[in-house]
XYZ file of C-alpha atoms in Angstrom:
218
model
C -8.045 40.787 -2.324
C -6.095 40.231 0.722
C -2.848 37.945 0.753
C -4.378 35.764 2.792
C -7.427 35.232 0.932
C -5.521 34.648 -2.365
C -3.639 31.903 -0.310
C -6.718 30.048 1.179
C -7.341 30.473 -2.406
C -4.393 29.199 -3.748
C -4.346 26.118 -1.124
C -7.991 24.995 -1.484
C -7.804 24.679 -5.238
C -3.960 22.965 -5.078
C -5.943 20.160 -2.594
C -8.810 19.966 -5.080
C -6.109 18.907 -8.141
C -4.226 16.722 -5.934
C -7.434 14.642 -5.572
C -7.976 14.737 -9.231
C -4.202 13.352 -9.940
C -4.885 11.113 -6.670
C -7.930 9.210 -8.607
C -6.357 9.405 -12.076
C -3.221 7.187 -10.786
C -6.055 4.643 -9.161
C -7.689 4.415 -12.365
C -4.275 3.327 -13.594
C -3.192 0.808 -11.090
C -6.379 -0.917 -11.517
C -5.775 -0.710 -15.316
C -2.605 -2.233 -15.032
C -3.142 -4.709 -12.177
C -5.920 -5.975 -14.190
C -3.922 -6.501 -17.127
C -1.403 -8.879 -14.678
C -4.711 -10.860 -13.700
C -4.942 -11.695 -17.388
C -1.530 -12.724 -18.065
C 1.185 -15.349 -16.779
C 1.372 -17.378 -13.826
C -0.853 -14.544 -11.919
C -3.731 -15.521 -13.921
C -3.211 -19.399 -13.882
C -3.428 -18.688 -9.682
C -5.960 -16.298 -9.285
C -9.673 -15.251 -9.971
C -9.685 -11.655 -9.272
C -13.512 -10.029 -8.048
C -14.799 -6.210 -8.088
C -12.591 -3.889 -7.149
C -14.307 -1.586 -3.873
C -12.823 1.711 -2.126
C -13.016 3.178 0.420
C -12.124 6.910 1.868
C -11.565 8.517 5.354
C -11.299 12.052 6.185
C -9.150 14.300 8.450
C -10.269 14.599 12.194
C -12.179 17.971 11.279
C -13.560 16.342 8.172
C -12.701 18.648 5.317
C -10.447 16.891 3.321
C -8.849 13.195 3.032
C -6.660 11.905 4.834
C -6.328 8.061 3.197
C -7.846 6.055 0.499
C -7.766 2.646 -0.528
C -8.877 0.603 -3.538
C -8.867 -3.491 -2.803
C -10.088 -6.463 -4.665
C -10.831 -10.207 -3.977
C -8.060 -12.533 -5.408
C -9.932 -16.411 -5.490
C -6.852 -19.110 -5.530
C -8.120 -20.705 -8.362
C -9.396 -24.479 -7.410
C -9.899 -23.759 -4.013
C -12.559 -20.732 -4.321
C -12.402 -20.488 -0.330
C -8.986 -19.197 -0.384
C -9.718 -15.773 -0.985
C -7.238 -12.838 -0.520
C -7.412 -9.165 -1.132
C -5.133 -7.174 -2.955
C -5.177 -3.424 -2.447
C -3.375 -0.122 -2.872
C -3.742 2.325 -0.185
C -2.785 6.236 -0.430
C -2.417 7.838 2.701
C -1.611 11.643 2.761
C -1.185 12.286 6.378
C 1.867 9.932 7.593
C 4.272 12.289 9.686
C 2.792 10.876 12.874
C 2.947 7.393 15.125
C 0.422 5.697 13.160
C 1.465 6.936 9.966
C 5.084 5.743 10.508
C 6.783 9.390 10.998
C 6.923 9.574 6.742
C 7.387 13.293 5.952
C 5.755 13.149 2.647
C 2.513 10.509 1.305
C 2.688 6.950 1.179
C 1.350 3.916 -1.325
C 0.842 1.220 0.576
C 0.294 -2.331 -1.034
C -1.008 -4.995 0.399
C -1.424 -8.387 0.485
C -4.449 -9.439 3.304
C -6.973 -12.257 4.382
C -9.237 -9.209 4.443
C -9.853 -5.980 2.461
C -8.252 -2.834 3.074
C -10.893 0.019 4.473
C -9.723 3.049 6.113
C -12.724 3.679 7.660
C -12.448 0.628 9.988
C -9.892 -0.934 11.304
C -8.513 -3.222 8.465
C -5.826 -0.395 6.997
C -2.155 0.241 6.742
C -1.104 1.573 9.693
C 0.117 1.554 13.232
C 0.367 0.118 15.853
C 0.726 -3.029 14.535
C 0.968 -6.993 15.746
C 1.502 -10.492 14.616
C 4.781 -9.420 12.470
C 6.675 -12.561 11.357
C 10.261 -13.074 12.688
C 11.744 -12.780 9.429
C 10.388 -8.878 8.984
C 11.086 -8.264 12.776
C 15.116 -9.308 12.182
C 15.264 -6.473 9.194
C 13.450 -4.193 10.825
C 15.823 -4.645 13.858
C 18.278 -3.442 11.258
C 16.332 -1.072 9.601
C 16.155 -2.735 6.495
C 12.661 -4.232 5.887
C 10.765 -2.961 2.958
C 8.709 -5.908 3.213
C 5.874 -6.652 6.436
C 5.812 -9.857 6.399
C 2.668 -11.404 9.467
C 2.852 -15.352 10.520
C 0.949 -17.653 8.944
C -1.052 -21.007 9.215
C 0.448 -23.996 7.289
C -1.233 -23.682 4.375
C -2.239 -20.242 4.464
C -1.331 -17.484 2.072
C 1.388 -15.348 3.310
C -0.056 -11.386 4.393
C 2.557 -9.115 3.509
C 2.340 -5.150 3.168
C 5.154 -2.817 1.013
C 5.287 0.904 0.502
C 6.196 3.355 -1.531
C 6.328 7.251 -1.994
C 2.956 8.147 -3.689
C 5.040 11.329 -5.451
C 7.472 8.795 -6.886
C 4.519 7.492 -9.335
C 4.537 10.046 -11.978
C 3.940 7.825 -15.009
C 3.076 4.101 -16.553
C 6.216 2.676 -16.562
C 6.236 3.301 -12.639
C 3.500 1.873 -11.870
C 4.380 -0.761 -13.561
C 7.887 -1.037 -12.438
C 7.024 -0.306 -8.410
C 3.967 -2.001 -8.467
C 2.969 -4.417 -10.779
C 6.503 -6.159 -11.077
C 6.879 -6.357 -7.433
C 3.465 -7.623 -7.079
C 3.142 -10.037 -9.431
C 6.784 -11.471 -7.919
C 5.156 -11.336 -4.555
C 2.077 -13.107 -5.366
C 4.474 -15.897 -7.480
C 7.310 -16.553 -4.287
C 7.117 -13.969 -0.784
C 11.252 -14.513 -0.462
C 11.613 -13.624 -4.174
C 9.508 -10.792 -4.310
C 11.070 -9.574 -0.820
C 14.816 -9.893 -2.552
C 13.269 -7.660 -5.497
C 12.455 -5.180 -3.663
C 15.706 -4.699 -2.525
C 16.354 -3.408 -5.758
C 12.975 -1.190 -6.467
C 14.780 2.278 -5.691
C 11.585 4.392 -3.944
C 10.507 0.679 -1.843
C 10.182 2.347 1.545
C 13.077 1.265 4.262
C 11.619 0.834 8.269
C 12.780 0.057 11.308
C 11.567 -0.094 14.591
C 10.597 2.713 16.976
C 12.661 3.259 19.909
C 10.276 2.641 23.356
C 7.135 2.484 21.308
C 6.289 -1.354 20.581
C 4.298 -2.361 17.754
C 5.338 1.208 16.219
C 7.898 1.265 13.192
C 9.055 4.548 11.196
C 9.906 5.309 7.783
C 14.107 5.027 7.855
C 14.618 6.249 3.705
């Protein structure tokens, strides 16, 4: 067998595990977001639905490029204000509307409607409507929190990220993104000051000469 052949090999079968570890740690944050559903002042505020997914594929269409997970979140007593929660994995980030990331990124966000990477409701850039409190850190490069205007009244959208490598086990997930979540969901300006202090919460900041495009600073 030729060197290359063992490599094409090698490279097919590495892709084919990292799908299998990619759906494993889904499997897990649902698990574990569920369980905050159940519990605490999460549960007392929301009705959470069926969780949905959705995948999209690389521009030749072999492999993945994203996938995303989201479900409903009904404020309870007022059944019309529904939001969707939802995790999104994307593997190919080391371009403009990836946000220049050289490795994977969790996103997890917070949205008036579900995540799907195979339209045009997903993470990703270019990217309007950011509030003036996010534009001010990412000015300064120091937003780990997307933060969009809303209505009075309206739930706050907000969007934070994470390495997907830096999940290896339970107590991350529920460290990076249950914690952070459930303080998000509970006060916006709380959770934003606690991620401040979630080491692997993604830094950005703006992109010079390319508006509505922001890059991954740490």
């Amino acid at each position: 067998m030729s060197e290359t052949g063992k490599a094409i090999s090698a490279a097919v079968a590495y892709v084919s595990k990292v799908g299998v570890e990619c759906e494993a740690l889904a499997k897990l944050i649902k698990q574990e977001l569920g369980e905050l559903f159940r519990q605490g002042a999460v549960h007392s505020s929301y009705e959470p639905g069926e969780w949905s997914s959705s995948y999209r594929t690389d521009a030749t269409g072999w492999v993945f490029s994203a996938a995303a997970w989201t479900v409903p979140l009904a404020a309870k007593g007022k059944p019309e204000a529904t939001v969707h929660l939802a995790f999104q994995m994307s593997f190919l980030c080391d371009d403009a509307e990836g946000g220049f990331s050289p490795e994977p990124l969790l996103h997890i966000n917070l949205w008036d409607a579900p995540t799907n990477v195979r339209s045009e409701c997903y993470m990703g850039f270019e990217m309007s409507g950011i509030s003036a409190k996010s534009m001010a850190r990412l000015q300064d490069a120091s937003a780990r929190l997307f933060r969009w205007e809303a209505e009075e009244g309206a739930v706050e959208q907000w969007t934070y990220s994470l390495p997907l490598a830096a999940l290896n086990n339970l107590d991350d997930i529920r460290s990076q993104v249950c914690a952070p979540v459930r303080m998000l969901l509970a006060n916006v300006d709380d959770g934003e000051a606690a991620l401040d202090d979630v080491p692997n919460a993604v830094s950005w900041s703006v992109k010079d000469g390319m508006a509505g495009f922001y890059q991954v600073v740490r």
